[in-house]
Each structure stands twice: as structure tokens, then as C-alpha cells.
């Protein structure tokens, strides 16, 4: 045998003398590969930095209510801790890169302006739209009728591939039918997502067809009025599907005669499914070209038409009636001659348009269009502005390069960057280049952005699960704040043109982002549905079901039973009014937090709430400064106490509390006592000088012990589920026996070796099984409690497996980035497959020791505790971890499990089933706080 030594970090490696004839990676190279730094979106960081970054993101996503991303962050954290970098999904890597860049800019303000970076200088072919996976086809799912192929061909999908055919079968089923017939595999919420995607693409396809026929969209009102005619296509498609045998409804829907709504929902499901399986909006375009026949006055701007005819704006009177959820508005128009007309609608805008239309048909018939609104007009073809600022010209060129557009598209891109205030002040320059304001393009972009967002979101969600819950299946909106972020990214600095004295706010930046999407859609032949550039792909990856900062703060305070109220105070004259929002926390003598002064009420509320959330995230990440202003400390103290009282009132809920990072408990469960020490030091600074600090520490200490005990029992119930199933049958199944043996081995390892020296435990285990690697005399830092005994047990089990195949056991131990890492491998044996049940149980019962397969080897990682905790909360966390093994309940369970495996037991006359039932009853016992034992 040959010994390898790589400095004082290595305990030692035992390898074969000759090169491995199988060509497997040598163990020392595997270990070196696993400790390489993480590269995420061109940012290089250590594994500890990556885990801390993911923890911040996980907390942020939890505040936003995006639980699917929270779960993904948790899985990625575990993978990075054990060295599996390849498990980082591309979308999450993009978000991690942006968060790391934001953190570095905040830490190093001298590196450059804090504004958003320009689009990448590297020309990119674009990111393809993700496609749907093949859905399951249970026996009860109806086959595609003979007319299904004709329907697919009508919608531009021919030939019909197997995946599209399977989704067409699901989409032609109404949710009520699937529920009535118990069809598994795809939930009704997934079908609703399909319908939402189909609805958004259909609206955009109608606008696109109108532009193709007429050559111009004229005004924003034209865009919105044309989009409303999509209902005609929806109804016609619904009848077409029913005529071809697609569209199965439940018996209840048929008996009640409710056929219209469900049939239209099926039409949108079919359209959405085919759009997602083809990765484009071609099916929606095909449906519009087949079924859309616009009326002569569709798309006509009646308000402008009547006002131009009269030469002035007529007098309008508005009234409304009905409940808030079904209010009806009526507008009466009266000109200076006393002639009047009345219109009604579900909004004042629709009612005003209807009134002007009625006036034109009654009193000004000469201005009513006699040709269809879609008759070809002179195409609107703007050109670049002459003498435009250099920043504007550079932005136009950069956009053309990023979106891969020809030079002929520069005119539309120019118009997308021209605000109405600039066009009004520079009429001659605008008219010379045939450039209008970006309002019409922004109206088109207001339909493109939701369609793209819904498509990407639905595809990503359904790739993860075909049975999403209600929160995961809700298609996201595109708020102005998020749209403005895209506008600032694509048109930074002086790229967009505004009038003198106009300071662009959120709405103006959002209009620029929408207008750029509209211009690139028209200039690029509507290809954004199939391929988007990096900048838009990053923006789409972030366009999730995010709550705004105010909603996040309210949701957080509601979850911890702390009242919060935002009040806004104005100052200044009417023409220069400023607003400041103040957050009031708690009842009675309220704690206050005020944000900065802003020119907009909504913006003032958002900034005040964001500043509180940033403060909360800083405390959770352990990044609080050494000295805190009094108002910041007061807000954090109020929220910490509310959180402590809340968890004491409702009791510990392990899964929910760890995900939401309640009182730093996620760091305790993972054994990251160093990071918990930084968090607890921040809590000490927040509550410094308070007479209630000791009371708070005692409450949190008890909460830690109760939550760890309950989480252990929940994990044991899950691990011993096969025993519960076997008890019902009365026979010990092989699965139940293997799982019982694994649980018993892990529990005995945890309770028999309380030491925290994982390196020493592995060394002793190697000596006991006859493996004597060189260089094992180095001292290693303490590991998380409970890991040493389990690590030694896995060494002994691996040695037994290696001995069975007459192979050498290779062992490597090192410290890297604050973790202790052990690699076990035996030539000729697949250790992960052989130890499968044991590894599964270790992952459940000892979360501080992360175990994962790696190329036929077993990789164990435990966080190292380099120094004893200095704060009372830190010591409470260490005590809680150590006291898990001291729970008398565990000793009782061990005895029950030994009895289950002892087939010759003479103590029981009633057989194995009775012993199994007693073990199950023991698992159901309520949690009693384990006896406290100081940490070593």
C-alpha cells in the first residue's frame, strides 16, 4: 500500500499500489475535486460562502412566499456542503450570481456606479424556452378521438409528437371530469396553469394578427380594444373542439347545463398545452388566423375620432351602480349643441369608449369608418433620430446587438426609448423621423411580458411537479417594480429620452421595458417566444410569484402574531409634495420605523418596508454592525420577542420553522454552530441592556430542545414507516427488517459515542477493522454533536462490505472550508448501493452529518466547531444538540427495536406483531423535554 500525504489537512489515504485497472478516479483526486471553489454565474466563491448566500436567498424567498424556490435552495445547500456543484440549476445559479454581485457592490462602492449593469457585451444566441415533460397516461385517461389529429393540424402542430399528444389528451379533460374519475398524475391546478398560458398567448396573437393586416397599431387604446376581441376566437375554438370530440365534462356539469364556461376553459387548456409543448405561440397564431373575423369598428379609437370631429373634448358625466365586485359604470356624453349619447361598461374607460362610439353612430355618422379597421394602412416605419445624444444612440445599437436585430430595426428601438414628454417638446425632430412616443409599443409590451412570464413559469413549474399546490400554480403577475427593473437593465443611464424637468420614476422605467419588448417583438418577427437573450432570461427567472415588500412585511408580522401598520405623512407644497412612510409595530406603545422621503406614496411605503426586511435579513445572515442605532435595535427587539412568543404559544413545527429560519433554528438543526454564534452575537447586541435578555435566552433555549426532540421523532416515524405497514399485515417484511436494522444501528452509534471528535472516531474505527492509513496523528477540530459515532459506524460497515468482496477499504479525511470531510471507497464494491437503507436513515436522523454517494464512494461531511460558543444562545444551541442523545425516550425505542429483531425472544408470548405495535405506540408518545446536559 502507498500512503499519500497532502499537508497537515490530510489524515491519510490508503490506496492501491498499482494504478486502478478500472480507470476510476483516484481517491486523492476525487477529494481535491470536491474541495474546489464554486463557480456560479462567473462568480467564484468558497463553499461556505455559497451556502451562506443560499441561506440568504432562502430566507428572502420565504418572505416572498415562493416555497418552491425555498425547497430548491435547501436541496442545493445540502448538495454544495457535500461537494456536488453540478446540482445547481441554471435559473437558481443566475439568481445567486445577481445576489453575489449586489452584495459585492454594496461592500465595495468604489468599484463603480450602483446602477444596474449594462447588457452583456458578449453576443448570445439566446436562451431557449423550456419544454414540458411527458405526462403520465393513467388507464382512465380517455384516448385521443379521431378528430384530435385534425385539431392539432388546425392549430399548426402536425405531425403530432407523443409528448404533445399526451398533453392534448390531458388538456381536453375538464378538471371536474378528472376529479370525478380519480385521474392521477396531473392535478386540476396544473390544468388551470395551461388555461392561463393559453389565454395570455391568445390575446397577444390577436394583436399580432391585427398588426399584420393593418400595418399599424395606431394608439394604446387600439391595442387594448383589439385584445378584447380574443373572446371571439376562444368561443369559436371551444365549439370547434366540441365538434371534434374533445372536451370531456363531468356528469354534474352536464346535468346543471353549465357547458359554456367549462368548454371555454378546455379550449384555453388545449391552446396552452400545445404552446408549451411546441415552445412557441404558433398554435395561438393558427387559431386566430382560423377563427378571428374582426368587426368593422374593432380597434377604432372612438374617443380621438369624436374629439377630432368636434374640435374639443365634450362634457362627460360618470355614474356607477352595483356591488364592488360587479360594479357597472355609465358615462353620458354631451356636446355644446346639447346632443348626447350614453355608454356603459365594467370600467369607466370602457363606458367612455362606448359613449363616444354611440355618439359617432348617432350624431356624426360621417366619421364612422366604412372599411374594416384591419384594412391596410401606410405602415408606420420610424427611423433613428438625427443628432440624438450619444448615450441614446449607443443604447439603440446595444439593443439591436443583444436581440440580434438588423439595422432596419433601429427606428422601432428608437421609438421605444422616446417618452411622450420628449416627443411633445421636440415635435419637429420626432415628425422628421416619424417617431411617436413609446406609449403604443408599451401597450403591446404589456401583453408580451405577461405571456412570456406565464410561459416560462408554467414550464419550469411543471418540469418540477405535475401536481403543484395552489401557491406554486398561481401564474405570476408582472408588477411595475419588476418591469422597471428590466427597463433599467436594457436602457441604463441616458439611453431613454425624457422631456426637460421629467425625472423618470418606476412607471416610466416600466414603460421603457414594455416598449423595448414591443419593438423587438415587431422587428424580430415575434421570435421572443422561442428564444430570449440573457438579459431577458435572467429577468424572467426572477419573475415569480413574488410579493412586494409591503406584502412581505405584513405576511412576516402576521406569521409571528405581531401587528404592523404603515402610515404616510406628506410635506411640502402641492407641486413639490414629498411623502414618508412609517411602520408601526406592536400594540399600545408601538415601535416605529420611518423610511426616506419620496415623491410617491406607494414608493415611500415600499422603501420603508424594504429597509425593515433588509435589517431582518442582515440579522439572519449574521451581518449586523457592531453598533446599532436605537430605532433599528428597537424594531429588531420587537420582532424577536414577537417571534419567541409566537413559537412558545403554538409549539415547535420543525419543517415550517426551519424553512422560515425561526430564531436561528435552521443553523442549529444543520449543526452550523459557528454561523449560529454570529447570529446569536447579533441578537445580544440588539437586546443589550434589556432586563428581559435572560428571559428571552431561556425561552429560546427551551424552544431549541423541544424542536430538536420533535424533529427527531418525526424523522423516526418516517424512517420506521415500513414497520407500521408490516404491523398491519402481521408479518415482518424484508423492507421493514432492513429499515429496523438501519435505524437501530444509527441510534446505537449516536448514543454510544458522545464525543465530537470525528477525526479521532474515524481513526479508531479504521484501526479496529485493520486499516492503518499513515499520517493519522493530526488533531482535528470538534465536529457537530452526534456525528462522530455515526461516522465510525459507517467506517465499520464499509469495511465489512469491502471484506466480503476481498477488497481494500480506502479512507480519506480532511478539513476544508470549515467542514470535516470523510471519503470511503472499496474497490469492487458499490458502497452507496449496499448501504442504501443506512444512508437514508442517517440523512433523516443526523442532519448534521451529510452523507451522499459519489462515484461508488460514500462522502460524509460534518461542520467543524472551531471554538466553543461564547453567547448564552450559542451554548443553548450546543446543549440542545448534545441532549438529543440523552433523551430517555430514545433508550426505550432502542429496546423496542432490539425486541423486533430478536426472533427468539422469550419475554413475549404474543409474537412479533404485538412487539411491533408496542414500538409504534412508543413512537406516538408526546414530546417531553429531554434532560439538560451541558455541552462538552
Short mmCIF file of N, CA and C in Angstrom, two decimals, residues 413-514:
data_model
loop_
_atom_site.label_atom_id
_atom_site.label_comp_id
_atom_site.label_asym_id
_atom_site.label_seq_id
_atom_site.Cartn_x
_atom_site.Cartn_y
_atom_site.Cartn_z
N UNK A 413 -36.59 50.62 -32.27
CA UNK A 413 -35.90 50.69 -30.99
C UNK A 413 -35.77 52.14 -30.52
N UNK A 414 -35.57 53.04 -31.47
CA UNK A 414 -35.53 54.47 -31.13
C UNK A 414 -36.85 54.91 -30.53
N UNK A 415 -37.96 54.53 -31.19
CA UNK A 415 -39.28 54.92 -30.69
C UNK A 415 -39.54 54.34 -29.30
N UNK A 416 -39.03 53.13 -29.04
CA UNK A 416 -39.23 52.52 -27.72
C UNK A 416 -38.55 53.32 -26.62
N UNK A 417 -37.53 54.11 -26.95
CA UNK A 417 -36.78 54.88 -25.95
C UNK A 417 -37.20 56.33 -25.88
N UNK A 418 -38.29 56.71 -26.57
CA UNK A 418 -38.75 58.11 -26.61
C UNK A 418 -39.99 58.23 -25.74
N UNK A 419 -39.87 58.95 -24.65
CA UNK A 419 -41.01 59.20 -23.77
C UNK A 419 -41.90 60.30 -24.38
N UNK A 420 -43.17 60.30 -23.99
CA UNK A 420 -44.10 61.28 -24.53
C UNK A 420 -43.70 62.71 -24.25
N UNK A 421 -43.06 62.96 -23.10
CA UNK A 421 -42.64 64.33 -22.78
C UNK A 421 -41.58 64.83 -23.76
N UNK A 422 -40.65 63.96 -24.16
CA UNK A 422 -39.63 64.37 -25.12
C UNK A 422 -40.25 64.57 -26.50
N UNK A 423 -41.15 63.67 -26.91
CA UNK A 423 -41.78 63.81 -28.22
C UNK A 423 -42.60 65.10 -28.30
N UNK A 424 -43.22 65.50 -27.20
CA UNK A 424 -44.01 66.74 -27.20
C UNK A 424 -43.10 67.96 -27.29
N UNK A 425 -41.96 67.94 -26.60
CA UNK A 425 -41.07 69.09 -26.63
C UNK A 425 -40.26 69.17 -27.93
N UNK A 426 -40.09 68.06 -28.63
CA UNK A 426 -39.27 68.03 -29.85
C UNK A 426 -40.09 67.50 -31.02
N UNK A 427 -41.19 68.17 -31.28
CA UNK A 427 -42.13 67.69 -32.30
C UNK A 427 -41.48 67.62 -33.68
N UNK A 428 -40.73 68.63 -34.04
CA UNK A 428 -40.14 68.65 -35.38
C UNK A 428 -39.18 67.49 -35.58
N UNK A 429 -38.31 67.27 -34.60
CA UNK A 429 -37.36 66.17 -34.72
C UNK A 429 -38.09 64.83 -34.75
N UNK A 430 -39.14 64.70 -33.94
CA UNK A 430 -39.89 63.44 -33.92
C UNK A 430 -40.62 63.22 -35.23
N UNK A 431 -41.27 64.27 -35.77
CA UNK A 431 -42.01 64.12 -37.02
C UNK A 431 -41.07 63.87 -38.19
N UNK A 432 -39.88 64.45 -38.16
CA UNK A 432 -38.92 64.23 -39.25
C UNK A 432 -38.50 62.77 -39.34
N UNK A 433 -38.47 62.09 -38.23
CA UNK A 433 -38.09 60.67 -38.21
C UNK A 433 -39.29 59.75 -38.08
N UNK A 434 -40.51 60.32 -38.13
CA UNK A 434 -41.75 59.54 -37.98
C UNK A 434 -41.73 58.76 -36.68
N UNK A 435 -41.26 59.41 -35.62
CA UNK A 435 -41.16 58.77 -34.31
C UNK A 435 -42.27 59.29 -33.42
N UNK A 436 -43.04 58.39 -32.86
CA UNK A 436 -44.07 58.75 -31.89
C UNK A 436 -43.55 58.44 -30.49
N UNK A 437 -44.37 58.71 -29.49
CA UNK A 437 -43.98 58.32 -28.13
C UNK A 437 -44.04 56.81 -28.00
N UNK A 438 -43.43 56.30 -26.95
CA UNK A 438 -43.36 54.85 -26.79
C UNK A 438 -44.61 54.26 -26.17
N UNK A 439 -45.71 55.03 -26.08
CA UNK A 439 -46.91 54.55 -25.39
C UNK A 439 -47.53 53.35 -26.10
N UNK A 440 -47.61 53.39 -27.44
CA UNK A 440 -48.23 52.28 -28.16
C UNK A 440 -47.38 51.01 -28.05
N UNK A 441 -46.07 51.15 -28.21
CA UNK A 441 -45.21 49.98 -28.05
C UNK A 441 -45.27 49.44 -26.62
N UNK A 442 -45.39 50.35 -25.65
CA UNK A 442 -45.51 49.90 -24.26
C UNK A 442 -46.82 49.13 -24.05
N UNK A 443 -47.89 49.57 -24.71
CA UNK A 443 -49.16 48.83 -24.61
C UNK A 443 -49.00 47.42 -25.18
N UNK A 444 -48.29 47.30 -26.30
CA UNK A 444 -48.03 45.96 -26.85
C UNK A 444 -47.16 45.14 -25.89
N UNK A 445 -46.13 45.77 -25.32
CA UNK A 445 -45.26 45.07 -24.37
C UNK A 445 -45.99 44.63 -23.11
N UNK A 446 -47.08 45.35 -22.75
CA UNK A 446 -47.84 44.96 -21.56
C UNK A 446 -48.57 43.64 -21.76
N UNK A 447 -48.70 43.16 -22.99
CA UNK A 447 -49.24 41.83 -23.26
C UNK A 447 -48.11 40.82 -23.49
N UNK A 448 -46.97 41.27 -24.00
CA UNK A 448 -45.85 40.35 -24.25
C UNK A 448 -45.25 39.88 -22.93
N UNK A 449 -45.01 40.80 -22.00
CA UNK A 449 -44.36 40.44 -20.73
C UNK A 449 -45.16 39.40 -19.94
N UNK A 450 -46.48 39.56 -19.75
CA UNK A 450 -47.21 38.50 -19.02
C UNK A 450 -47.22 37.16 -19.75
N UNK A 451 -47.28 37.20 -21.09
CA UNK A 451 -47.30 35.94 -21.83
C UNK A 451 -45.97 35.19 -21.68
N UNK A 452 -44.86 35.91 -21.85
CA UNK A 452 -43.54 35.28 -21.69
C UNK A 452 -43.35 34.77 -20.26
N UNK A 453 -43.75 35.59 -19.29
CA UNK A 453 -43.58 35.20 -17.90
C UNK A 453 -44.40 33.96 -17.57
N UNK A 454 -45.66 33.93 -18.01
CA UNK A 454 -46.51 32.77 -17.73
C UNK A 454 -45.96 31.52 -18.40
N UNK A 455 -45.47 31.67 -19.64
CA UNK A 455 -44.93 30.50 -20.36
C UNK A 455 -43.72 29.92 -19.63
N UNK A 456 -42.75 30.76 -19.30
CA UNK A 456 -41.54 30.27 -18.63
C UNK A 456 -41.86 29.74 -17.24
N UNK A 457 -42.73 30.42 -16.52
CA UNK A 457 -43.06 30.00 -15.16
C UNK A 457 -43.78 28.65 -15.19
N UNK A 458 -44.77 28.50 -16.08
CA UNK A 458 -45.52 27.24 -16.15
C UNK A 458 -44.61 26.08 -16.56
N UNK A 459 -43.75 26.32 -17.55
CA UNK A 459 -42.85 25.26 -18.00
C UNK A 459 -41.91 24.83 -16.88
N UNK A 460 -41.34 25.81 -16.16
CA UNK A 460 -40.42 25.47 -15.06
C UNK A 460 -41.14 24.76 -13.93
N UNK A 461 -42.35 25.20 -13.61
CA UNK A 461 -43.11 24.59 -12.52
C UNK A 461 -43.51 23.16 -12.85
N UNK A 462 -44.00 22.93 -14.07
CA UNK A 462 -44.45 21.60 -14.45
C UNK A 462 -43.28 20.65 -14.69
N UNK A 463 -42.09 21.18 -14.96
CA UNK A 463 -40.92 20.30 -15.03
C UNK A 463 -40.57 19.75 -13.66
N UNK A 464 -40.82 20.53 -12.60
CA UNK A 464 -40.54 20.06 -11.25
C UNK A 464 -41.64 19.14 -10.72
N UNK A 465 -42.89 19.46 -11.02
CA UNK A 465 -44.00 18.66 -10.49
C UNK A 465 -45.24 18.90 -11.35
N UNK A 466 -45.96 17.82 -11.65
CA UNK A 466 -47.22 17.91 -12.38
C UNK A 466 -48.41 18.04 -11.43
N UNK A 467 -48.12 18.08 -10.14
CA UNK A 467 -49.18 18.26 -9.14
C UNK A 467 -48.80 19.40 -8.19
N UNK A 468 -48.63 20.62 -8.71
CA UNK A 468 -48.23 21.73 -7.84
C UNK A 468 -49.35 22.11 -6.88
N UNK A 469 -48.98 22.74 -5.76
CA UNK A 469 -50.01 23.22 -4.85
C UNK A 469 -50.51 24.58 -5.34
N UNK A 470 -51.47 25.15 -4.60
CA UNK A 470 -52.12 26.37 -5.06
C UNK A 470 -51.14 27.52 -5.18
N UNK A 471 -50.18 27.61 -4.24
CA UNK A 471 -49.21 28.71 -4.29
C UNK A 471 -48.25 28.55 -5.46
N UNK A 472 -47.82 27.32 -5.72
CA UNK A 472 -46.88 27.09 -6.80
C UNK A 472 -47.53 27.25 -8.17
N UNK A 473 -48.85 27.00 -8.27
CA UNK A 473 -49.52 27.02 -9.57
C UNK A 473 -50.06 28.39 -9.95
N UNK A 474 -49.98 29.37 -9.07
CA UNK A 474 -50.52 30.69 -9.39
C UNK A 474 -49.57 31.42 -10.34
N UNK A 475 -50.07 31.67 -11.55
CA UNK A 475 -49.23 32.36 -12.53
C UNK A 475 -48.90 33.76 -12.03
N UNK A 476 -47.65 34.18 -12.13
CA UNK A 476 -47.26 35.48 -11.57
C UNK A 476 -47.72 36.64 -12.44
N UNK A 477 -48.03 37.73 -11.78
CA UNK A 477 -48.25 38.99 -12.48
C UNK A 477 -46.89 39.65 -12.74
N UNK A 478 -46.91 40.73 -13.48
CA UNK A 478 -45.68 41.49 -13.74
C UNK A 478 -45.87 42.88 -13.16
N UNK A 479 -45.52 43.09 -11.89
CA UNK A 479 -45.72 44.42 -11.28
C UNK A 479 -44.81 45.46 -11.90
N UNK A 480 -45.17 46.71 -11.67
CA UNK A 480 -44.40 47.81 -12.25
C UNK A 480 -42.95 47.80 -11.78
N UNK A 481 -42.72 47.44 -10.51
CA UNK A 481 -41.35 47.41 -9.99
C UNK A 481 -40.50 46.41 -10.77
N UNK A 482 -41.06 45.25 -11.05
CA UNK A 482 -40.30 44.23 -11.76
C UNK A 482 -40.10 44.63 -13.23
N UNK A 483 -41.12 45.21 -13.83
CA UNK A 483 -40.99 45.67 -15.21
C UNK A 483 -39.97 46.79 -15.31
N UNK A 484 -39.93 47.67 -14.30
CA UNK A 484 -38.97 48.76 -14.31
C UNK A 484 -37.54 48.25 -14.21
N UNK A 485 -37.36 47.13 -13.51
CA UNK A 485 -36.02 46.55 -13.42
C UNK A 485 -35.49 46.15 -14.80
N UNK A 486 -36.37 45.59 -15.62
CA UNK A 486 -35.95 45.26 -16.99
C UNK A 486 -35.65 46.52 -17.79
N UNK A 487 -36.47 47.55 -17.61
CA UNK A 487 -36.22 48.80 -18.32
C UNK A 487 -34.90 49.42 -17.96
N UNK A 488 -34.55 49.41 -16.67
CA UNK A 488 -33.26 49.97 -16.25
C UNK A 488 -32.10 49.13 -16.76
N UNK A 489 -32.28 47.82 -16.84
CA UNK A 489 -31.21 46.95 -17.31
C UNK A 489 -30.96 47.13 -18.80
N UNK A 490 -32.03 47.21 -19.59
CA UNK A 490 -31.88 47.31 -21.05
C UNK A 490 -31.57 48.73 -21.51
N UNK A 491 -31.99 49.73 -20.75
CA UNK A 491 -31.75 51.13 -21.16
C UNK A 491 -31.18 51.90 -19.98
N UNK A 492 -29.93 51.64 -19.59
CA UNK A 492 -29.35 52.33 -18.43
C UNK A 492 -28.94 53.75 -18.78
N UNK A 493 -28.70 54.52 -17.72
CA UNK A 493 -28.16 55.87 -17.92
C UNK A 493 -29.10 56.75 -18.74
N UNK A 494 -28.53 57.41 -19.76
CA UNK A 494 -29.30 58.32 -20.60
C UNK A 494 -29.81 57.68 -21.87
N UNK A 495 -30.02 56.38 -21.89
CA UNK A 495 -30.48 55.71 -23.09
C UNK A 495 -31.86 56.12 -23.51
N UNK A 496 -32.78 56.31 -22.54
CA UNK A 496 -34.14 56.74 -22.84
C UNK A 496 -34.21 58.26 -22.81
N UNK A 497 -35.05 58.84 -23.67
CA UNK A 497 -35.17 60.29 -23.80
C UNK A 497 -36.42 60.77 -23.09
N UNK A 498 -36.25 61.76 -22.19
CA UNK A 498 -37.35 62.36 -21.46
C UNK A 498 -37.31 63.87 -21.65
N UNK A 499 -38.45 64.51 -21.42
CA UNK A 499 -38.53 65.96 -21.54
C UNK A 499 -37.79 66.66 -20.41
N UNK A 500 -37.57 67.94 -20.59
CA UNK A 500 -36.89 68.73 -19.57
C UNK A 500 -37.73 68.76 -18.29
N UNK A 501 -37.05 68.54 -17.19
CA UNK A 501 -37.74 68.56 -15.91
C UNK A 501 -38.46 67.27 -15.57
N UNK A 502 -38.40 66.28 -16.44
CA UNK A 502 -39.05 65.00 -16.17
C UNK A 502 -38.04 64.05 -15.55
N UNK A 503 -38.30 63.65 -14.33
CA UNK A 503 -37.44 62.69 -13.65
C UNK A 503 -38.10 61.32 -13.74
N UNK A 504 -37.47 60.40 -14.45
CA UNK A 504 -38.13 59.09 -14.63
C UNK A 504 -38.30 58.36 -13.31
N UNK A 505 -39.52 57.89 -13.08
CA UNK A 505 -39.83 57.10 -11.90
C UNK A 505 -40.08 55.64 -12.31
N UNK A 506 -40.62 54.88 -11.39
CA UNK A 506 -40.83 53.45 -11.65
C UNK A 506 -41.71 53.23 -12.87
N UNK A 507 -42.81 53.98 -12.99
CA UNK A 507 -43.73 53.76 -14.10
C UNK A 507 -43.07 54.07 -15.44
N UNK A 508 -42.25 55.11 -15.49
CA UNK A 508 -41.57 55.45 -16.74
C UNK A 508 -40.56 54.37 -17.13
N UNK A 509 -39.80 53.87 -16.16
CA UNK A 509 -38.86 52.79 -16.46
C UNK A 509 -39.61 51.53 -16.91
N UNK A 510 -40.77 51.28 -16.29
CA UNK A 510 -41.56 50.12 -16.69
C UNK A 510 -42.06 50.27 -18.13
N UNK A 511 -42.48 51.48 -18.50
CA UNK A 511 -42.94 51.71 -19.88
C UNK A 511 -41.80 51.48 -20.87
N UNK A 512 -40.58 51.89 -20.51
CA UNK A 512 -39.44 51.66 -21.40
C UNK A 512 -39.21 50.16 -21.58
N UNK A 513 -39.26 49.39 -20.49
CA UNK A 513 -39.09 47.95 -20.60
C UNK A 513 -40.16 47.32 -21.47
N UNK A 514 -41.42 47.73 -21.29
CA UNK A 514 -42.51 47.20 -22.12
C UNK A 514 -42.32 47.60 -23.58
#
